[in-house]
Coordinates of C-alpha atoms in Angstrom, one line a residue:
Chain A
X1 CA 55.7 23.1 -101.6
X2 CA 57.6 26.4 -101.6
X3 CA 60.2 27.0 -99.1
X4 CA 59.7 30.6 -98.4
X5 CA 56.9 32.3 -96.9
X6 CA 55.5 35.3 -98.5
X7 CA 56.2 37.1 -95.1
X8 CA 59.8 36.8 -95.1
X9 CA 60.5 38.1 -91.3
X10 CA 58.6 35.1 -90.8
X11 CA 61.1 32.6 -92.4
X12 CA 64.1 34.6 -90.5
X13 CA 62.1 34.2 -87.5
X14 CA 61.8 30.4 -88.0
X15 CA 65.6 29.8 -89.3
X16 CA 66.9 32.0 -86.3
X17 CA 65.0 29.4 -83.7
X18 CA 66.6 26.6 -85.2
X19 CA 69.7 27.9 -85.0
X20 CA 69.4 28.3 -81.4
X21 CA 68.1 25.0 -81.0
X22 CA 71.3 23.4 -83.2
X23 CA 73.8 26.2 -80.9
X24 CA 71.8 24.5 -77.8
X25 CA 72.3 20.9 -79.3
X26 CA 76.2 21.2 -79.7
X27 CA 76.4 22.6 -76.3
X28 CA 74.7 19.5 -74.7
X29 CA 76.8 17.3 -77.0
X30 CA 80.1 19.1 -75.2
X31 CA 78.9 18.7 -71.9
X32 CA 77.6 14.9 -72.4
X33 CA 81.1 14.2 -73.5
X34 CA 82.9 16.3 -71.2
X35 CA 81.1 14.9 -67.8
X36 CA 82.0 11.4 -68.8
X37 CA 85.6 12.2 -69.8
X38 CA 86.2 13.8 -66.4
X39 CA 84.4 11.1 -64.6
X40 CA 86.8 8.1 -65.9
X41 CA 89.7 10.1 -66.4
X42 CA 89.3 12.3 -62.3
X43 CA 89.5 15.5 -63.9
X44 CA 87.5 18.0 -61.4
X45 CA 88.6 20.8 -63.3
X46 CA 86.6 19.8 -66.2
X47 CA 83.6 18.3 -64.0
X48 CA 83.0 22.2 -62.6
X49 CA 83.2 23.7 -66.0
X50 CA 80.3 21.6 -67.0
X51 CA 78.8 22.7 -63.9
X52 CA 79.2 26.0 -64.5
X53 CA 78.3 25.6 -68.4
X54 CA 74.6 25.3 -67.5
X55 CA 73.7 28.3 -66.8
X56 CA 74.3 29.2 -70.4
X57 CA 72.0 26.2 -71.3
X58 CA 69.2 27.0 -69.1
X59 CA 69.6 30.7 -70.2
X60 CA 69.4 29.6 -73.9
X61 CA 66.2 27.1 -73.1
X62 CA 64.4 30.1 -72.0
X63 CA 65.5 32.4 -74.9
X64 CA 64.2 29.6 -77.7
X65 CA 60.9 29.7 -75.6
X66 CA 60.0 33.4 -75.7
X67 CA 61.1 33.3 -79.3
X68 CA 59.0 30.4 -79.9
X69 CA 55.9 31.8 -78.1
X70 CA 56.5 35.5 -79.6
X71 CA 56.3 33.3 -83.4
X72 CA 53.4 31.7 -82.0
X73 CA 51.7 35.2 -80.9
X74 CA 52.8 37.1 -84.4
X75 CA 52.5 34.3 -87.0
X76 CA 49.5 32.0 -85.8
X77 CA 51.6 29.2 -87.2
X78 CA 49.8 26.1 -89.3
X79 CA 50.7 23.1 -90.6
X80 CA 54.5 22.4 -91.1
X81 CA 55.2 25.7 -89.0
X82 CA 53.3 24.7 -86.6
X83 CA 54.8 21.0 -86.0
X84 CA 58.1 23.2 -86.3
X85 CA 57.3 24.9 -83.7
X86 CA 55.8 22.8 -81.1
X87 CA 59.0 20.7 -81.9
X88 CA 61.1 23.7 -81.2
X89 CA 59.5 24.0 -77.9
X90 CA 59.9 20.2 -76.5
X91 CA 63.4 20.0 -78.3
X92 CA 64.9 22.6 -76.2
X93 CA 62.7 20.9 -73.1
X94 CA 64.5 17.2 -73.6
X95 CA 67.8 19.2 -74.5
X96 CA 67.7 21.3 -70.8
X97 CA 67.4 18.1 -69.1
X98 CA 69.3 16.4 -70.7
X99 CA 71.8 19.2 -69.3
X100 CA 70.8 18.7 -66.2
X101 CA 71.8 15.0 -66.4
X102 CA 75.5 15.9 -67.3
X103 CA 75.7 18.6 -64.3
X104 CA 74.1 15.8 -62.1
X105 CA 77.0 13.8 -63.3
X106 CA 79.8 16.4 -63.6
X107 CA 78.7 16.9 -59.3
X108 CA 79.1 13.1 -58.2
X109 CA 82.5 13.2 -60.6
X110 CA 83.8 15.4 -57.3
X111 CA 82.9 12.6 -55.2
X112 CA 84.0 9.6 -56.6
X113 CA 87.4 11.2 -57.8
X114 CA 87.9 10.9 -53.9
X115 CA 87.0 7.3 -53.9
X116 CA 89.0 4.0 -55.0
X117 CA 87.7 3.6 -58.5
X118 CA 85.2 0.4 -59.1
X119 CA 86.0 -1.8 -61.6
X120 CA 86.4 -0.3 -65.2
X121 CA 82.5 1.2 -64.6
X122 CA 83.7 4.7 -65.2
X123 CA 85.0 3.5 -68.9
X124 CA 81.5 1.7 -69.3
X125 CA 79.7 4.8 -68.7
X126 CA 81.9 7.3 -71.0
X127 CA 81.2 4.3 -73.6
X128 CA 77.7 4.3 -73.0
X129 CA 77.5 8.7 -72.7
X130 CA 79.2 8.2 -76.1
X131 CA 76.4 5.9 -77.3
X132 CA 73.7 8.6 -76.3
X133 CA 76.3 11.7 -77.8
X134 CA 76.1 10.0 -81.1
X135 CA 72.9 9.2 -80.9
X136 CA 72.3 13.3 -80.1
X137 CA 73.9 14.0 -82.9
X138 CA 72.4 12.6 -85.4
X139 CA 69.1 13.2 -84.1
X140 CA 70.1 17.2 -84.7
X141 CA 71.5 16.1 -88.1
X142 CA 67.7 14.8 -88.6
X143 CA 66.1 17.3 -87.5
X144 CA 67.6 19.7 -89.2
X145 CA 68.0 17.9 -93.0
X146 CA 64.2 16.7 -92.1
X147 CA 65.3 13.0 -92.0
X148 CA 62.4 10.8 -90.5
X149 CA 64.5 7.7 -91.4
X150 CA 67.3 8.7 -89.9
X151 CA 65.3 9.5 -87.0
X152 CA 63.6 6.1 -86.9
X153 CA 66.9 4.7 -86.8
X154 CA 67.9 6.7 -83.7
X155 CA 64.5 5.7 -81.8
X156 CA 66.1 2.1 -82.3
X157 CA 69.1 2.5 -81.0
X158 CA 68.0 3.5 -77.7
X159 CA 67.6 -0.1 -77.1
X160 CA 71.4 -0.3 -77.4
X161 CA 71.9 2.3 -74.4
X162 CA 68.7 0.4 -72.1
X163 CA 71.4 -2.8 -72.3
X164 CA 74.7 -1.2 -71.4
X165 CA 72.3 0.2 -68.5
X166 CA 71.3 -3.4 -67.4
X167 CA 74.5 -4.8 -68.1
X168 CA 76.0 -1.8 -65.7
X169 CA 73.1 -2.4 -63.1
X170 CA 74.1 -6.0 -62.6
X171 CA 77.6 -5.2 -62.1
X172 CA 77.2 -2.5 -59.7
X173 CA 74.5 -4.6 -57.5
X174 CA 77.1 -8.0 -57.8
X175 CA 80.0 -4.8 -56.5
X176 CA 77.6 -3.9 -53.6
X177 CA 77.2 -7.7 -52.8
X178 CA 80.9 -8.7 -52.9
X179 CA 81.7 -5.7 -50.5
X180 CA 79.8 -3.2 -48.8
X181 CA 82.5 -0.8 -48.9
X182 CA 81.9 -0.4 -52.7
X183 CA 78.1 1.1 -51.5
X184 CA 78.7 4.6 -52.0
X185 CA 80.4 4.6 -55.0
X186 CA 77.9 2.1 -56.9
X187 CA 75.1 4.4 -55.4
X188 CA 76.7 7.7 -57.5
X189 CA 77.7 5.3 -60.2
X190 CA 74.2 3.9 -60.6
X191 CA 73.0 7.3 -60.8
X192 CA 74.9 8.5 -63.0
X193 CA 74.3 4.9 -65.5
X194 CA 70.7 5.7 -64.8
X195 CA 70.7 9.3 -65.9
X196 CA 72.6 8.5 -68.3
X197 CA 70.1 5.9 -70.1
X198 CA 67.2 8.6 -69.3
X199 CA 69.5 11.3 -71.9
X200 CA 69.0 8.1 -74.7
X201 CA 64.9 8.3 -73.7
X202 CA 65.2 12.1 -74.1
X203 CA 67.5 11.7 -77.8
X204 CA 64.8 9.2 -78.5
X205 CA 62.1 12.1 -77.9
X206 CA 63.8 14.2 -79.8
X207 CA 64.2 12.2 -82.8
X208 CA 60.1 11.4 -82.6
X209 CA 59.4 15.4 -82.5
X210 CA 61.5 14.6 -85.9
X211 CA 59.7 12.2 -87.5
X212 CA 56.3 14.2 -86.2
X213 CA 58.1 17.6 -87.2
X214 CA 58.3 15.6 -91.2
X215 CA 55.5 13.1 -91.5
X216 CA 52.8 15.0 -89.3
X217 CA 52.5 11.9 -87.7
X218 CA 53.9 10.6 -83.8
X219 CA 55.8 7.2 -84.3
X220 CA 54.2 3.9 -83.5
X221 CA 54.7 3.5 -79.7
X222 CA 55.4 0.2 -79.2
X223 CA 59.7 1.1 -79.9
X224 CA 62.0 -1.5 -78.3
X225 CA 62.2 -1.1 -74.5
X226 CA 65.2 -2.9 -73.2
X227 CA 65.6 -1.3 -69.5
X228 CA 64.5 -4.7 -67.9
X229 CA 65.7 -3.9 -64.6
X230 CA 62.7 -3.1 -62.7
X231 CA 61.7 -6.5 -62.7
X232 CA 65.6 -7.8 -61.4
X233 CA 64.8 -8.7 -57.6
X234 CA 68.7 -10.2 -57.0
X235 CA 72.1 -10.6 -58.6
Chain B
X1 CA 47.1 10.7 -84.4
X2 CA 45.6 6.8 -83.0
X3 CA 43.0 6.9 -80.8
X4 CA 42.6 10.4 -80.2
X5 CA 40.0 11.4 -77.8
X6 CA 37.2 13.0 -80.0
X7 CA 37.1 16.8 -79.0
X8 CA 33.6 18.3 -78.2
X9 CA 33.3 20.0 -81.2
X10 CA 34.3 17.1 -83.4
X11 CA 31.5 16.0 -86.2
X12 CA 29.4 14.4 -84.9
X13 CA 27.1 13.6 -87.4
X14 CA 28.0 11.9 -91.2
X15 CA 24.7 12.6 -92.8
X16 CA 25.4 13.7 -95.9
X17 CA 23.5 17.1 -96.9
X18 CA 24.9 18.0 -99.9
X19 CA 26.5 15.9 -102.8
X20 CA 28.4 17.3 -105.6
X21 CA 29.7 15.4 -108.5
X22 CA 31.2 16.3 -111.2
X23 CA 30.8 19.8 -111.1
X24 CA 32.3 22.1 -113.9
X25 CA 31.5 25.8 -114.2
X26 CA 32.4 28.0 -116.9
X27 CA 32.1 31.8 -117.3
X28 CA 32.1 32.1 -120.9
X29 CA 35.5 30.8 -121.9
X30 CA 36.7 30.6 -118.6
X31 CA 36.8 26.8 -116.6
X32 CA 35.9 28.3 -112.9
X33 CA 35.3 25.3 -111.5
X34 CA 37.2 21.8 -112.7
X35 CA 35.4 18.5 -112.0
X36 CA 34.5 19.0 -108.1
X37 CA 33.1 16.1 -105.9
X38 CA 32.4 17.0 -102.6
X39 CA 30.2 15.4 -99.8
X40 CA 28.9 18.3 -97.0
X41 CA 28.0 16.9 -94.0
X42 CA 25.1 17.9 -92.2
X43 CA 24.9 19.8 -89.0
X44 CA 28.5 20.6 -89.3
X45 CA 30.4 24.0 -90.4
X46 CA 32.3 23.2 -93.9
X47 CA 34.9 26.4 -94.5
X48 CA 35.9 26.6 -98.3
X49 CA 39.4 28.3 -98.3
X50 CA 42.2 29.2 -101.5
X51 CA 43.1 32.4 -103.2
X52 CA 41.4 34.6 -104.6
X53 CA 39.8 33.6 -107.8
X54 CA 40.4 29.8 -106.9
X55 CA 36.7 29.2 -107.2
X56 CA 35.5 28.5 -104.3
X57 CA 32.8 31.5 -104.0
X58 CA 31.8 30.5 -107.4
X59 CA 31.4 27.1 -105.9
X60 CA 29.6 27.8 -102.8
X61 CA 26.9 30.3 -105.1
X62 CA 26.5 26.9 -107.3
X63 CA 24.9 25.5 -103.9
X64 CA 21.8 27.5 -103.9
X65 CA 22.0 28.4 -108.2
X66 CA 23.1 32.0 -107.4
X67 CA 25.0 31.6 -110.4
X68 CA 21.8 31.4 -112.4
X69 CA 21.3 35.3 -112.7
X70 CA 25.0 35.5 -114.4
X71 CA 24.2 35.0 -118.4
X72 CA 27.5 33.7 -119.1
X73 CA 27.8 31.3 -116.2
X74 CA 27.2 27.6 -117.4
X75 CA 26.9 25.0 -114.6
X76 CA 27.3 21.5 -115.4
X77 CA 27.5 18.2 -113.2
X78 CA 25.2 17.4 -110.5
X79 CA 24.9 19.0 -107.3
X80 CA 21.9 17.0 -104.7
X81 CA 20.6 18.5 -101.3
X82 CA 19.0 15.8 -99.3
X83 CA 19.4 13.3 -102.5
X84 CA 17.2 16.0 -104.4
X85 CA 18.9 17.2 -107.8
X86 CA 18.6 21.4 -107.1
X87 CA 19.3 21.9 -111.1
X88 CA 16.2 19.9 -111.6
X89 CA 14.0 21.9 -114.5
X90 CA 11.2 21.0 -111.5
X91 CA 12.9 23.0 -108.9
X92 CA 12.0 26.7 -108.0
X93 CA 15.3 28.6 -107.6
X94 CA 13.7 31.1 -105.7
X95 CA 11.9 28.2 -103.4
X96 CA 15.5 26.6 -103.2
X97 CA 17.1 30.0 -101.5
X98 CA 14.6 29.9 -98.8
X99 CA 15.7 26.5 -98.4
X100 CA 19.1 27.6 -99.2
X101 CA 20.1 31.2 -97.4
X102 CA 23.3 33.0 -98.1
X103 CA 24.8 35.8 -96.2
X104 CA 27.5 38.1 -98.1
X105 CA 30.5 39.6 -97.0
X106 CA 29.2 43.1 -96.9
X107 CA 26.2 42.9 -94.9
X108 CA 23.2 44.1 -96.8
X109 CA 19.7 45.0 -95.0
X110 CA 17.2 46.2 -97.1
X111 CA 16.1 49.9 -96.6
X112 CA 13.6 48.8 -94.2
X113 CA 12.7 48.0 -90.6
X114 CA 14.7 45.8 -88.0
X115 CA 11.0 43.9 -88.0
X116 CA 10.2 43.8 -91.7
X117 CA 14.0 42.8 -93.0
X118 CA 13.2 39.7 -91.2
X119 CA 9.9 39.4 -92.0
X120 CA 10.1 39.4 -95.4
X121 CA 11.3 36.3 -96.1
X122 CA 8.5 34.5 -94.2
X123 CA 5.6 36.7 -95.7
X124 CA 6.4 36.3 -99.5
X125 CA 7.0 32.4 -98.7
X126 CA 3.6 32.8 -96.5
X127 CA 5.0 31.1 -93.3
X128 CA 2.9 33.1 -90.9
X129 CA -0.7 32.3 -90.6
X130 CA -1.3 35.8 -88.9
X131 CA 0.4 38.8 -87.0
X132 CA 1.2 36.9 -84.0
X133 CA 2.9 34.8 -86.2
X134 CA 4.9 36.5 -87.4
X135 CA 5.9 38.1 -84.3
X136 CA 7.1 35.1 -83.1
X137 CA 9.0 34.1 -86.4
X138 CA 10.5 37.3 -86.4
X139 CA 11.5 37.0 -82.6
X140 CA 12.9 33.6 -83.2
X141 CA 15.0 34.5 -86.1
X142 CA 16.6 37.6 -84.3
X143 CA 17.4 35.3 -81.1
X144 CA 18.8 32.5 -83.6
X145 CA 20.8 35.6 -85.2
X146 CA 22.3 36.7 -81.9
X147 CA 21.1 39.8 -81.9
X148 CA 17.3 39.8 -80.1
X149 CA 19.1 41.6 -77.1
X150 CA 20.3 44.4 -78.9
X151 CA 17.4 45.0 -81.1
X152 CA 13.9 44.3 -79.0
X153 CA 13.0 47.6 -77.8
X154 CA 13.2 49.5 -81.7
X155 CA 12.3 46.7 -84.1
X156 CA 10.6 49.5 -86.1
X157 CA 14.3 51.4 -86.3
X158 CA 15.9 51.2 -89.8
X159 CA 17.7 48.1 -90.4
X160 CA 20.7 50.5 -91.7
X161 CA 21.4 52.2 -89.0
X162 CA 22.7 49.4 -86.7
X163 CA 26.7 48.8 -86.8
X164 CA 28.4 46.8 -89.2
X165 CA 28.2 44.1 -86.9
X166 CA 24.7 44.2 -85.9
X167 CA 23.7 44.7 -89.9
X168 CA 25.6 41.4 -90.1
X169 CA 23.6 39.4 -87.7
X170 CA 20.5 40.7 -88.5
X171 CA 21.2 39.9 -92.1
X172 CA 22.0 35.9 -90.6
X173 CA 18.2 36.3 -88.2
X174 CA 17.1 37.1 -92.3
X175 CA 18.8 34.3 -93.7
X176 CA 17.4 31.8 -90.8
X177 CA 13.7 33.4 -90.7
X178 CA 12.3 30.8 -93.7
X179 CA 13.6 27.8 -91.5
X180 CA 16.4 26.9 -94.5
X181 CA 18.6 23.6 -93.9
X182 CA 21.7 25.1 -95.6
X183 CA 23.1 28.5 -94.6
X184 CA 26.4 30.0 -97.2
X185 CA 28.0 32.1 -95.8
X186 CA 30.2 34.1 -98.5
X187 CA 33.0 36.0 -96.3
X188 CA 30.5 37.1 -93.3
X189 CA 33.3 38.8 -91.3
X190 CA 35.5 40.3 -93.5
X191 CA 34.2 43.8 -93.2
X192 CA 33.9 43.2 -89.2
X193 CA 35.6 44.3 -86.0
X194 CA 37.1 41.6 -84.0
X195 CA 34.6 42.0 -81.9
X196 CA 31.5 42.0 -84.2
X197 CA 33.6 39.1 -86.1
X198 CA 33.8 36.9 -82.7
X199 CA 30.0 37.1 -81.8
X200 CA 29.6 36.1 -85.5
X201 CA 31.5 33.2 -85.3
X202 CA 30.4 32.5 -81.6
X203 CA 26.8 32.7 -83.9
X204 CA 28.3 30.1 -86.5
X205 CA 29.0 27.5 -83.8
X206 CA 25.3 27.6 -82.7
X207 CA 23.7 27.8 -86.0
X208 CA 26.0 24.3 -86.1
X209 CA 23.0 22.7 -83.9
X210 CA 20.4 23.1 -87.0
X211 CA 21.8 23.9 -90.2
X212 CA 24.5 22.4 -92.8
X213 CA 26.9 26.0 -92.6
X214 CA 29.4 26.4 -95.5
X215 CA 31.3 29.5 -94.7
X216 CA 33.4 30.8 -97.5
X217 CA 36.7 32.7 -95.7
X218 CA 39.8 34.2 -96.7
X219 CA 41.2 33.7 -93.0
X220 CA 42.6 30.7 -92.2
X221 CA 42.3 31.3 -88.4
X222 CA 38.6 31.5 -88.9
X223 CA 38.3 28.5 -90.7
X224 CA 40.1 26.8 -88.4
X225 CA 38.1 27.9 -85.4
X226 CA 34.9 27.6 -86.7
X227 CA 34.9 24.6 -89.0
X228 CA 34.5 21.2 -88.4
X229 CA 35.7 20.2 -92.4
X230 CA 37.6 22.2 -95.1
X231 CA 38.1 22.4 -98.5
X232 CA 40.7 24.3 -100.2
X233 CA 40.2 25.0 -103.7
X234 CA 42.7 26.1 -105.8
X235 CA 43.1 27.6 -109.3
X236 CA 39.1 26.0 -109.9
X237 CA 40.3 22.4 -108.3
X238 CA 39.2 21.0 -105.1
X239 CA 42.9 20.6 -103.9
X240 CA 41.8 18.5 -100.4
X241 CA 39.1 18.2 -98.6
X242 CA 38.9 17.0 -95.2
X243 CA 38.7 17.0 -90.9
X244 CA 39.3 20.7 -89.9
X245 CA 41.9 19.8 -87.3
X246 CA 44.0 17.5 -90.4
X247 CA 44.2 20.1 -92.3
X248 CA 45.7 22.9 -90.5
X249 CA 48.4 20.8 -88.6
X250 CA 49.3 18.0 -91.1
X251 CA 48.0 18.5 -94.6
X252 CA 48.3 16.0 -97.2
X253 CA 48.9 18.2 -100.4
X254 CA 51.6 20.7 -100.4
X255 CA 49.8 23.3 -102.3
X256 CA 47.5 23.1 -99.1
X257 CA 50.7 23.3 -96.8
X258 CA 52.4 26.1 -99.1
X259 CA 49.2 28.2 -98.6
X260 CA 47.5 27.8 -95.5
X261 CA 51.1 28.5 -94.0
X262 CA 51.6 31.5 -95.9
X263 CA 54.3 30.4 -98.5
X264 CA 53.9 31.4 -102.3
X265 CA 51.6 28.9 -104.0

């Protein structure tokens, strides 16, 4: 197939979208790294500017949007452009909260730096944030050299981040057990482990808009679901 | 997709109405039309869509032998409606086009009557017993065509001076007046409004009910609102040929993906 269109405001239309949704990627990437840095390491400084960053996130979200719906509105879209950009669209959705997950975390950072630290947790998580960061990554790197492998592989390794998250919610419920005085820090902590295994649901969705975006066709469904913790009734 | 839900306007029948194998068509040294196999479902709307000069209005006029009146057009192959070979040396080309009715891109009444455009078909292929009739033939075909409403109160008005539009309609109540089972449709909208082409279209989906509709269209939105199935043809091949819905969001071929999206192909 040819790469350019005949109408070629429409191909500048469609790169600039994706640019967007790459600028929008690496910001999440920043703020995924930076809220777990500044929750192991106390730093409320960095904390509030990931607060603070997303705005900008939000702002962009809703800027891919028009431009995806004005594309939509001028170009009737088919085919390939079309699964571009209906992926452009939930992309930028999974990304946005994805940003709200780091701000969630970057807010109970201010909290817990006043609290006596539990365990090593806060290292667990940053490990397990860097899990999902890499995990983002590649699935932009995917999406935008139109890997469906590479995306397959990413779908996978969500399973990885599902069993830091058990391995984190048995620690923080055996914490809560040993001494209620550890409650209110485990509660933000949990929080922040589980919002942090939703981001790797949210990567994973991203790299299936890939392998849709490429093959025209949505991923088996039956990936490898390793969040067993609804069923865990005691320590 | 697995297990999609089937949409409403999904095929719902698999009769096949017209086979085509092996089809070649030449116009004097040119190869038109390369080896095409096609199966056209019944009751379903079948858009043929390509490039210009990609065949597939020389295709769609091989349906009811329209190509017969060129001298240097030479069809080859075997094209069946209903199982029935229509190349047959038995067959009637003219009796085939009532069975077969085409509507062009420009619409064409004759220099007559609202009434007698329609009734023409049905009086020289003596459908009507009597006056009354006809009447009712002729009121049929103008509801079936959309266009009854507009039209009741001055059947005896020119057929030429209605709208573009309305010409086109009443030129689809002349098509469907001889009760055919297969209605072409070579470009019906392209000289329309938007509105005039939406109240065609709107007409397409309820002609769906009774006939086999294969609509020949250069836009790809049409096609893809008012077809069930297409085929895209390109450079005299049958390129791929399949569910409507496939098509326009996951092609198989790329020449179908570099031109339905609007990409040099």
């Amino acid at each position: 197939m040819n790469d350019q269109h005949i109408a070629s405001a429409f191909d500048r239309d469609l790169e600039s979208v994706q640019a967007q949704i790459m600028k929008m990627g690496g910001m999440i990437e920043d703020a995924i790294r930076m809220a777990a840095e500044s929750l192991e390491t106390r730093d409320e400084e960095l904390a509030e500017k990931v607060r603070a960053g997303d705005k900008a996130i939000d702002d962009l979200e809703n800027l891919i949007n028009e431009r995806a719906a004005r594309i939509i509105a001028l170009r009737a879209p088919t085919a390939i452009d079309l699964r571009l950009i209906l992926s452009v669209i939930k992309i930028s959705a999974s990304l946005e909260r994805i940003g709200d997950y780091a701000k969630n975390m970057a807010k109970r950072t201010g909290v817990l730096s006043q609290m006596q630290p539990v365990s090593d947790s806060a290292g667990s998580i940053r490990r397990m944030a860097r899990t999902v960061e890499g995990m983002l990554k590649d699935a932009l790197d995917a999406y935008i050299q139109r890997d469906a492998e590479l995306a397959m592989d990413i779908i996978n390794r969500d399973e990885d981040v599902d069993q830091m998250y058990n391995a984190l919610f048995r620690e923080f419920l055996t914490f809560m057990l040993e001494d209620p005085r550890n409650i209110t820090a485990c509660m933000h902590l949990h929080f922040i482990a589980k919002n942090t295994e939703r981001m790797g649901d949210l990567v994973t969705s991203i790299a299936e808009q890939v392998v849709y975006l490429v093959t025209g066709q949505h991923p088996e469904e039956d990936r490898p679901k390793a969040d067993k913790t609804s069923y865990v009734s005691k320590a | 997709m697995k297990d999609a839900v089937s949409w409403e306007n999904d095929v719902t029948t698999n009769t096949v109405k017209i086979a085509a194998r092996d089809v070649q068509v030449h116009y004097g040294d040119t190869h038109a039309i390369k080896d095409v196999n096609v199966d056209i479902e019944d009751k379903t709307v079948t858009a043929f869509i390509g490039p210009s000069g990609c065949g597939k209005s020389t295709f769609l006029r091989c349906i009811n032998r329209m190509n017969d009146t060129i001298d240097v057009c030479r069809v080859t192959g075997d094209i069946r409606i209903d199982g029935e070979d229509i190349y047959d040396r038995k067959v009637d080309p003219v009796q085939l086009r009532a069975k077969v009715g085409m509507v062009f891109q420009k619409p064409n009444p004759f220099p007559k009557s609202i009434y007698d455009n329609v009734a023409y078909g049905p009086r020289i292929h003596g459908l009507a017993r009597n006056k009354a009739d006809l009447d009712d033939i002729v009121e049929r075909a103008l509801k079936r065509g959309a266009i009854w409403d507009e039209v009741k109160d001055r059947l005896q008005a020119p057929g030429t001076g209605l709208s573009g539009g309305q010409q086109q309609r009443l030129c689809i109540a002349r098509a469907v007046a001889t009760e055919p089972e297969v209605l072409l449709m070579d470009e019906p909208c392209s000289a329309l409004d938007p509105i005039a082409t939406a109240q065609v279209e709107e007409l397409i989906d309820e002609l769906r009910q009774n006939y086999s509709v294969v609509i020949v269209t250069h836009s790809m939105q049409q096609a893809a609102r008012v077809s069930q199935r297409t085929a895209f043809f390109h450079l005299g091949n049958l390129v791929e040929f399949g569910d409507t819905d496939k098509i326009f969001t996951a092609p198989e071929d790329p020449r179908t993906e570099s031109y339905i999206t609007g990409r040099i192909g």
